[in-house]
Amino acid sequence: MSKPSFPDANSRKRCWAARDSYFECLTAKNDDESKCQEFKEAFEANCSKAWAKYFLRRRRYLKYQDELAAGGFIPTENEDS
């Protein structure tokens, strides 16, 4: 069984730069992925699948936190106290 390879400093920098570019595009285009396809492809090409999944989940979570902070928690009608 071969040892897993870990990204070197240059690989990490390329991944982070691609991630930042993709996320900036998404923010500027109101999360319309179709308008950021070029950046998404670069992000996926430069980051491992595990890293890409982590970064996307973290972005969604941070956006969720911001929405809660801005508007507070509003329970649905069917939710019990």
PDB file of C-alpha atoms in Angstrom:
ATOM      1  CA  MET A   1       0.000   0.000   0.000  1.00  0.00           C
ATOM      2  CA  SER A   2       1.406   3.389  -0.939  1.00  0.00           C
ATOM      3  CA  LYS A   3       1.663   6.296   1.436  1.00  0.00           C
ATOM      4  CA  PRO A   4      -0.750   9.168   0.867  1.00  0.00           C
ATOM      5  CA  SER A   5       0.843  12.203  -0.717  1.00  0.00           C
ATOM      6  CA  PHE A   6       0.346  15.561   0.890  1.00  0.00           C
ATOM      7  CA  PRO A   7       0.241  18.839  -1.020  1.00  0.00           C
ATOM      8  CA  ASP A   8       3.387  20.914  -0.875  1.00  0.00           C
ATOM      9  CA  ALA A   9       3.415  24.651  -0.204  1.00  0.00           C
ATOM     10  CA  ASN A  10       2.995  25.570  -3.876  1.00  0.00           C
ATOM     11  CA  SER A  11       0.038  23.203  -4.294  1.00  0.00           C
ATOM     12  CA  ARG A  12      -1.648  24.675  -1.242  1.00  0.00           C
ATOM     13  CA  LYS A  13      -1.102  28.223  -2.494  1.00  0.00           C
ATOM     14  CA  ARG A  14      -2.586  27.343  -5.904  1.00  0.00           C
ATOM     15  CA  CYS A  15      -5.583  25.705  -4.240  1.00  0.00           C
ATOM     16  CA  TRP A  16      -6.212  28.631  -1.911  1.00  0.00           C
ATOM     17  CA  ALA A  17      -5.832  31.176  -4.728  1.00  0.00           C
ATOM     18  CA  ALA A  18      -8.288  29.214  -6.910  1.00  0.00           C
ATOM     19  CA  ARG A  19     -10.698  28.912  -3.978  1.00  0.00           C
ATOM     20  CA  ASP A  20     -10.530  32.633  -3.257  1.00  0.00           C
ATOM     21  CA  SER A  21     -11.125  33.525  -6.915  1.00  0.00           C
ATOM     22  CA  TYR A  22     -14.087  31.148  -7.164  1.00  0.00           C
ATOM     23  CA  PHE A  23     -15.681  32.372  -3.944  1.00  0.00           C
ATOM     24  CA  GLU A  24     -15.171  36.031  -4.923  1.00  0.00           C
ATOM     25  CA  CYS A  25     -16.927  35.324  -8.210  1.00  0.00           C
ATOM     26  CA  LEU A  26     -19.804  33.570  -6.439  1.00  0.00           C
ATOM     27  CA  THR A  27     -20.199  36.488  -4.062  1.00  0.00           C
ATOM     28  CA  ALA A  28     -20.137  39.019  -6.897  1.00  0.00           C
ATOM     29  CA  LYS A  29     -22.633  37.007  -8.977  1.00  0.00           C
ATOM     30  CA  ASN A  30     -25.077  36.228  -6.112  1.00  0.00           C
ATOM     31  CA  ASP A  31     -24.026  32.557  -6.025  1.00  0.00           C
ATOM     32  CA  ASP A  32     -24.894  31.952  -9.686  1.00  0.00           C
ATOM     33  CA  GLU A  33     -22.510  29.086 -10.438  1.00  0.00           C
ATOM     34  CA  SER A  34     -23.186  29.271 -14.174  1.00  0.00           C
ATOM     35  CA  LYS A  35     -21.452  32.667 -14.272  1.00  0.00           C
ATOM     36  CA  CYS A  36     -18.386  31.345 -12.430  1.00  0.00           C
ATOM     37  CA  GLN A  37     -17.761  28.112 -14.337  1.00  0.00           C
ATOM     38  CA  GLU A  38     -14.179  29.022 -15.300  1.00  0.00           C
ATOM     39  CA  PHE A  39     -13.286  29.724 -11.657  1.00  0.00           C
ATOM     40  CA  LYS A  40     -15.030  26.554 -10.485  1.00  0.00           C
ATOM     41  CA  GLU A  41     -13.029  24.439 -12.921  1.00  0.00           C
ATOM     42  CA  ALA A  42      -9.771  26.006 -11.716  1.00  0.00           C
ATOM     43  CA  PHE A  43     -10.829  25.437  -8.097  1.00  0.00           C
ATOM     44  CA  GLU A  44     -11.621  21.775  -8.736  1.00  0.00           C
ATOM     45  CA  ALA A  45      -8.412  21.274 -10.742  1.00  0.00           C
ATOM     46  CA  ASN A  46      -6.164  22.807  -8.086  1.00  0.00           C
ATOM     47  CA  CYS A  47      -7.723  21.389  -4.913  1.00  0.00           C
ATOM     48  CA  SER A  48      -8.191  17.802  -3.826  1.00  0.00           C
ATOM     49  CA  LYS A  49     -11.794  16.601  -3.679  1.00  0.00           C
ATOM     50  CA  ALA A  50     -11.648  16.461   0.109  1.00  0.00           C
ATOM     51  CA  TRP A  51     -10.373  20.035   0.374  1.00  0.00           C
ATOM     52  CA  ALA A  52     -12.907  21.334  -2.155  1.00  0.00           C
ATOM     53  CA  LYS A  53     -15.738  19.655  -0.246  1.00  0.00           C
ATOM     54  CA  TYR A  54     -14.493  21.130   3.036  1.00  0.00           C
ATOM     55  CA  PHE A  55     -14.147  24.656   1.623  1.00  0.00           C
ATOM     56  CA  LEU A  56     -17.633  24.558   0.058  1.00  0.00           C
ATOM     57  CA  ARG A  57     -19.256  23.277   3.248  1.00  0.00           C
ATOM     58  CA  ARG A  58     -17.425  25.879   5.324  1.00  0.00           C
ATOM     59  CA  ARG A  59     -18.542  28.680   2.987  1.00  0.00           C
ATOM     60  CA  ARG A  60     -22.176  27.553   3.265  1.00  0.00           C
ATOM     61  CA  TYR A  61     -21.888  27.329   7.048  1.00  0.00           C
ATOM     62  CA  LEU A  62     -20.344  30.811   7.362  1.00  0.00           C
ATOM     63  CA  LYS A  63     -23.043  32.278   5.109  1.00  0.00           C
ATOM     64  CA  TYR A  64     -25.678  30.579   7.292  1.00  0.00           C
ATOM     65  CA  GLN A  65     -24.092  32.091  10.420  1.00  0.00           C
ATOM     66  CA  ASP A  66     -24.122  35.549   8.814  1.00  0.00           C
ATOM     67  CA  GLU A  67     -27.799  35.168   7.895  1.00  0.00           C
ATOM     68  CA  LEU A  68     -28.665  34.171  11.452  1.00  0.00           C
ATOM     69  CA  ALA A  69     -26.728  37.096  12.873  1.00  0.00           C
ATOM     70  CA  ALA A  70     -28.373  39.541  10.485  1.00  0.00           C
ATOM     71  CA  GLY A  71     -31.955  38.377  10.833  1.00  0.00           C
ATOM     72  CA  GLY A  72     -32.041  36.231  13.900  1.00  0.00           C
ATOM     73  CA  PHE A  73     -33.687  32.855  14.140  1.00  0.00           C
ATOM     74  CA  ILE A  74     -37.255  32.746  12.859  1.00  0.00           C
ATOM     75  CA  PRO A  75     -38.989  29.464  13.691  1.00  0.00           C
ATOM     76  CA  THR A  76     -41.457  27.925  11.270  1.00  0.00           C
ATOM     77  CA  GLU A  77     -45.152  27.739  12.112  1.00  0.00           C
ATOM     78  CA  ASN A  78     -45.065  23.985  12.734  1.00  0.00           C
ATOM     79  CA  GLU A  79     -42.175  24.104  15.175  1.00  0.00           C
ATOM     80  CA  ASP A  80     -42.940  23.385  18.828  1.00  0.00           C
ATOM     81  CA  SER A  81     -41.561  25.549  21.629  1.00  0.00           C
TER      82      SER A  81
END
